[in-house]
PDB file of C-alpha atoms in Angstrom:
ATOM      1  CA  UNK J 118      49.914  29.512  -2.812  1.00  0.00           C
ATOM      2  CA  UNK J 119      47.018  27.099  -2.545  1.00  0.00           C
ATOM      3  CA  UNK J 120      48.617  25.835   0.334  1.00  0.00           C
ATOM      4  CA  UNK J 121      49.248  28.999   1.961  1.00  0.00           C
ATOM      5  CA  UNK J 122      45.820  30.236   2.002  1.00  0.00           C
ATOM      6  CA  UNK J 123      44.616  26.531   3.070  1.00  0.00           C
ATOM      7  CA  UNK J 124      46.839  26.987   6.635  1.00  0.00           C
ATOM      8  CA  UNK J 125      46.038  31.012   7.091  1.00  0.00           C
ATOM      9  CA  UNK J 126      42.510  29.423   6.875  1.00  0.00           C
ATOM     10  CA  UNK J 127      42.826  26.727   9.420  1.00  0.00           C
ATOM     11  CA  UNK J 128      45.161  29.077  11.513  1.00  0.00           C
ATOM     12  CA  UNK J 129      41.492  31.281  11.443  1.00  0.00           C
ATOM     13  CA  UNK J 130      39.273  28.642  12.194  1.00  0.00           C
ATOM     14  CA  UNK J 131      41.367  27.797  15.178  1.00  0.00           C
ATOM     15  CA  UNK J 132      41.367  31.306  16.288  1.00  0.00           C
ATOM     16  CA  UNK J 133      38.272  31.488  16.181  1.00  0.00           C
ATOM     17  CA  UNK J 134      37.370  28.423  18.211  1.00  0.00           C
ATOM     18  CA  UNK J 135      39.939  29.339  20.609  1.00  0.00           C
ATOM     19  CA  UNK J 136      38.201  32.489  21.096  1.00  0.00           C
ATOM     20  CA  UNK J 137      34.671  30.846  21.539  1.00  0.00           C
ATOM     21  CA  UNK J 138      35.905  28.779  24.034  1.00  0.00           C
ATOM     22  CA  UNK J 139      37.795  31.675  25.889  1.00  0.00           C
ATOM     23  CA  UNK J 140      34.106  33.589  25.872  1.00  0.00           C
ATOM     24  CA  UNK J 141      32.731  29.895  27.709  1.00  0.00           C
ATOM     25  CA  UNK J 142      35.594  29.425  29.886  1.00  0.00           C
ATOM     26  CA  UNK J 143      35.582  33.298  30.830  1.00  0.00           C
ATOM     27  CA  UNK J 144      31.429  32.746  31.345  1.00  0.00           C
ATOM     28  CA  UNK J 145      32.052  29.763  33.332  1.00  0.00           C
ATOM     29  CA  UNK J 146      34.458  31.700  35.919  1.00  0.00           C
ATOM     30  CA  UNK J 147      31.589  34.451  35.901  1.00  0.00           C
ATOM     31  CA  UNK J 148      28.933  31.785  37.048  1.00  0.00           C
ATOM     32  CA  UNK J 149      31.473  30.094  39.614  1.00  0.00           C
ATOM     33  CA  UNK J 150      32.447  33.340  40.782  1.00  0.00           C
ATOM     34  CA  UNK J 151      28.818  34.391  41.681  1.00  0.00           C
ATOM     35  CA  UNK J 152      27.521  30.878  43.152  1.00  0.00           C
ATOM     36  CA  UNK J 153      30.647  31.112  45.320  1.00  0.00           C
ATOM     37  CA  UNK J 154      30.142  34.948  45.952  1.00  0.00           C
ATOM     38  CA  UNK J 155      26.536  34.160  47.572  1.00  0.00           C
ATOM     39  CA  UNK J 156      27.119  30.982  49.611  1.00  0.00           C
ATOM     40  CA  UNK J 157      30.218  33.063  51.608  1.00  0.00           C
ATOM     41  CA  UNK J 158      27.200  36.269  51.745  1.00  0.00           C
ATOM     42  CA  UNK J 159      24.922  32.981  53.157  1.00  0.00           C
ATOM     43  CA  UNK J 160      28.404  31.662  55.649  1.00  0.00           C
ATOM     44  CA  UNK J 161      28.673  35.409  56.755  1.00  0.00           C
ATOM     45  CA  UNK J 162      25.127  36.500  57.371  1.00  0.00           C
ATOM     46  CA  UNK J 163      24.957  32.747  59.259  1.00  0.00           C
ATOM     47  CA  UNK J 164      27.825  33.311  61.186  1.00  0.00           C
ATOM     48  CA  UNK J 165      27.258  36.700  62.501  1.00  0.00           C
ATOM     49  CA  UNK J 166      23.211  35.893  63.251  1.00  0.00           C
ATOM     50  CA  UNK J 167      24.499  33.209  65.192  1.00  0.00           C
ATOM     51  CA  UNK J 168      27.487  35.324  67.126  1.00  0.00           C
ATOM     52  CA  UNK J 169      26.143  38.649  66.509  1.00  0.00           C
ATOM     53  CA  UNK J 170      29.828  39.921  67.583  1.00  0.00           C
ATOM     54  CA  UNK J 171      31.429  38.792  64.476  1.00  0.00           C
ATOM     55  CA  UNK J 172      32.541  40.952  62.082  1.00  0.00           C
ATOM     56  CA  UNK J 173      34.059  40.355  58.379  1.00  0.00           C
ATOM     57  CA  UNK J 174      37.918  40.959  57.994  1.00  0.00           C
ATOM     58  CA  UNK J 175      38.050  42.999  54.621  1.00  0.00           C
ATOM     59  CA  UNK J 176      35.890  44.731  52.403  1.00  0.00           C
ATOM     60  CA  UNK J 177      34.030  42.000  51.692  1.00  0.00           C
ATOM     61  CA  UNK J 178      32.572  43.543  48.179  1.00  0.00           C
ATOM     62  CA  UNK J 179      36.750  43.853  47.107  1.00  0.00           C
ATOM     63  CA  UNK J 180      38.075  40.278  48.750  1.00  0.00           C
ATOM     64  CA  UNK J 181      37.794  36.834  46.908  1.00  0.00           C
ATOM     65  CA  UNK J 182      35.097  35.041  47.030  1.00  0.00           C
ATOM     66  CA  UNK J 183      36.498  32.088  47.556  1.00  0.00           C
ATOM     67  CA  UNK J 184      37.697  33.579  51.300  1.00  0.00           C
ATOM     68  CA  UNK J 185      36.249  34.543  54.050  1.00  0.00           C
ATOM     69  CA  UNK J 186      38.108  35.814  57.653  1.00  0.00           C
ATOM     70  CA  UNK J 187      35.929  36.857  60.113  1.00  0.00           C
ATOM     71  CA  UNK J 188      36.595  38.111  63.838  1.00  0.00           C
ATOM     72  CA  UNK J 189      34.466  36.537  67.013  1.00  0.00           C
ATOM     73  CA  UNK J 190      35.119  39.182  69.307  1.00  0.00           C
ATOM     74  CA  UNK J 191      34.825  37.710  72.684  1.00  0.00           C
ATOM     75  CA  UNK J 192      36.384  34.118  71.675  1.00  0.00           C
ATOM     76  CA  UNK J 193      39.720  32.608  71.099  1.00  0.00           C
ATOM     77  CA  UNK J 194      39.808  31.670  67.030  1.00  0.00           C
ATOM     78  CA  UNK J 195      41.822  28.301  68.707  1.00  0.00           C
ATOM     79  CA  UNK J 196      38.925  27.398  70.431  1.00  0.00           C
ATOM     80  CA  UNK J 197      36.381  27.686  67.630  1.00  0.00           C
ATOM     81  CA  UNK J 198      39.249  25.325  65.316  1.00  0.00           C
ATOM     82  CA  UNK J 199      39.280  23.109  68.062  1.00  0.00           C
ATOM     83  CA  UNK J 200      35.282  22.708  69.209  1.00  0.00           C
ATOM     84  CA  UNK J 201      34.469  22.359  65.126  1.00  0.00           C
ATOM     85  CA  UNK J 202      36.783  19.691  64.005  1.00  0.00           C
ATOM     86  CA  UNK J 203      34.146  18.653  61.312  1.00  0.00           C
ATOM     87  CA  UNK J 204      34.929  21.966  59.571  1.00  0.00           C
ATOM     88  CA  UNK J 205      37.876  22.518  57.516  1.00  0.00           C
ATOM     89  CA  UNK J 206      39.221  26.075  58.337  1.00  0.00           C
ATOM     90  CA  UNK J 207      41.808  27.666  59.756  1.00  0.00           C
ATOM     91  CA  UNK J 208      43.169  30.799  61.968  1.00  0.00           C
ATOM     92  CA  UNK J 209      44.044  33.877  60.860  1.00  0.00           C
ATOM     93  CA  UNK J 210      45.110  34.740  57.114  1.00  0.00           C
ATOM     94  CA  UNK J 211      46.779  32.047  54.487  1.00  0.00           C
ATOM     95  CA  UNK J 212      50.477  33.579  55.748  1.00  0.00           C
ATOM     96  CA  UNK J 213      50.118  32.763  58.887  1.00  0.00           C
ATOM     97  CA  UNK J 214      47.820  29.717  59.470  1.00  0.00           C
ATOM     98  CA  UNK J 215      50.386  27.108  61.271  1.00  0.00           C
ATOM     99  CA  UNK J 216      50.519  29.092  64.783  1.00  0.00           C
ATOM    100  CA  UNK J 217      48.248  30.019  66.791  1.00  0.00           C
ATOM    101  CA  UNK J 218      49.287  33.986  67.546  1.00  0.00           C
ATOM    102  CA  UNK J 219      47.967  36.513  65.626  1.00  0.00           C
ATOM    103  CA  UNK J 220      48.655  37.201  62.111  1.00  0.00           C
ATOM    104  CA  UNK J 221      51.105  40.260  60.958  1.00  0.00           C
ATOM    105  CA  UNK J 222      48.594  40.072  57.992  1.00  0.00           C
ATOM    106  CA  UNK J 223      45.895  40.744  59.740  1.00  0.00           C
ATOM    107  CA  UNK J 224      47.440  43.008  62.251  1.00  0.00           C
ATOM    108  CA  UNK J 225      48.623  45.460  58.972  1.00  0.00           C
ATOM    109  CA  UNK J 226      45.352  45.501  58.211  1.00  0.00           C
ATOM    110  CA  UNK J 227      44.537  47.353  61.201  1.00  0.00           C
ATOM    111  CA  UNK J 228      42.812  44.365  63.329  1.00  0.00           C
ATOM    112  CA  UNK J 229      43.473  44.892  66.891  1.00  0.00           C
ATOM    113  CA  UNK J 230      45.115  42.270  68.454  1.00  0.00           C
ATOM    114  CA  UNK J 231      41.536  41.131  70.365  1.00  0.00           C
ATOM    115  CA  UNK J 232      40.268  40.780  66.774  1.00  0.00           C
ATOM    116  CA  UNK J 233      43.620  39.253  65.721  1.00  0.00           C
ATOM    117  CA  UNK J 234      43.147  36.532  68.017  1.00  0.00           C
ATOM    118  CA  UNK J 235      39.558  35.975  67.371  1.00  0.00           C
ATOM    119  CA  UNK J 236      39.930  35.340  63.749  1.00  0.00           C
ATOM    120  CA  UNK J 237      39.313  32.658  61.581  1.00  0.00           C
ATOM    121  CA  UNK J 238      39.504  31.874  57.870  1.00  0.00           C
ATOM    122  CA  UNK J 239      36.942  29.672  56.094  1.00  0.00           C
ATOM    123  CA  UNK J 240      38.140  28.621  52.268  1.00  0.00           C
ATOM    124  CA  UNK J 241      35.239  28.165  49.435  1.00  0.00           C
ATOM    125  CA  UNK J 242      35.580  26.649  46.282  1.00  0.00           C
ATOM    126  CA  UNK J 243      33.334  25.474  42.925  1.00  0.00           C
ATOM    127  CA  UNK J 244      32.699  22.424  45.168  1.00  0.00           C
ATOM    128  CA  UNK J 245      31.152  24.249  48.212  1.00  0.00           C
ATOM    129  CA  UNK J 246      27.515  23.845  48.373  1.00  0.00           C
ATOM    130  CA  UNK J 247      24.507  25.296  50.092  1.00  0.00           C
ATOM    131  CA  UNK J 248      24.166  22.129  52.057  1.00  0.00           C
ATOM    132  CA  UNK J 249      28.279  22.780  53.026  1.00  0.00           C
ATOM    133  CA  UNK J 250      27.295  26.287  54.546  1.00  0.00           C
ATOM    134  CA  UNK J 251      24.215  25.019  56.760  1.00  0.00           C
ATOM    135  CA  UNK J 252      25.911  22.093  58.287  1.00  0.00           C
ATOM    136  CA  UNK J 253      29.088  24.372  59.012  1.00  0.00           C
ATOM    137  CA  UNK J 254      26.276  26.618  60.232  1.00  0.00           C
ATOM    138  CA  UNK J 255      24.930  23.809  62.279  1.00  0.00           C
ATOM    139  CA  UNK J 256      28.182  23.096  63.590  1.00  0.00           C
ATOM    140  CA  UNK J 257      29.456  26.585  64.348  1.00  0.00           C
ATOM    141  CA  UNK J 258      26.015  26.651  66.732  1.00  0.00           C
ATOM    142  CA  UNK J 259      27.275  23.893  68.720  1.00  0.00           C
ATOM    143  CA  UNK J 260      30.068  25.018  69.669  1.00  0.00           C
ATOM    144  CA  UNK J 261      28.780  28.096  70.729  1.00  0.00           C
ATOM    145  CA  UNK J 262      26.578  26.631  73.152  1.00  0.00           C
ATOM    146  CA  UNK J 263      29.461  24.089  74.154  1.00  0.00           C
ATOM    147  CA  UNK J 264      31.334  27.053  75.228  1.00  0.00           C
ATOM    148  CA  UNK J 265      28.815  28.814  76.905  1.00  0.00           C
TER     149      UNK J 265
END
């Protein structure tokens, strides 16, 4: 019996501490989830003060914050890949990111095809930092006066 009550005690403690760290992994994901929220807000409001034709892909307050697709109205999302090669991102959604035509993704989300064709995807993460956003910032501007 001694025993018995020894383990159900452990098997508490153990709960218990696997519950504390649930509540500091679950706070953790909170924090991450918030930093990363408000450098793609900072990306966003960079990108479309810079090309005031862009436009976000999504309701940006439901999407993840990790992702951000925008449209550039006006310009080829190839071009932009191509004139930024310091920046990691890609065309169109996840599904369709090897080709260069537009997504079916994006296309059933209503996007015309103009917008389609215009889009590009930038990927956050934990590791993304402020200085990450200006210098893809700083890049995006360059090529925007490249191609003008």
């Amino acid at each position: 019996m001694l025993d018995q009550v020894s383990h159900q005690s452990g098997q508490r403690l153990q709960s218990r501490g696997c519950h504390q760290q649930h509540i500091k992994t679950h706070h953790a994901q909170s924090q991450t989830h918030q930093q990363v929220s408000e450098l793609k807000a900072m990306l966003a409001k960079g990108l479309q003060a810079l090309y005031p034709k862009a436009c976000i892909n999504g309701d940006p307050d439901e999407s993840s914050p990790f992702i951000l697709n925008m449209s550039f109205v006006g310009l080829l999302a190839e071009d932009i890949v191509t004139a930024c090669p310091n920046i990691a991102f890609s065309l169109g959604s996840a599904c369709h990111s090897a080709t260069f035509t537009p997504s079916r993704v994006l296309a059933a989300c209503g996007l015309s095809d103009a917008h389609a064709k215009s889009s590009v995807r930038f990927g956050l993460s934990k590791f993304t930092s402020k200085s990450d956003i200006e210098t893809t910032l700083s890049s995006f501007e360059a090529a925007l006066k490249s191609q003008a």
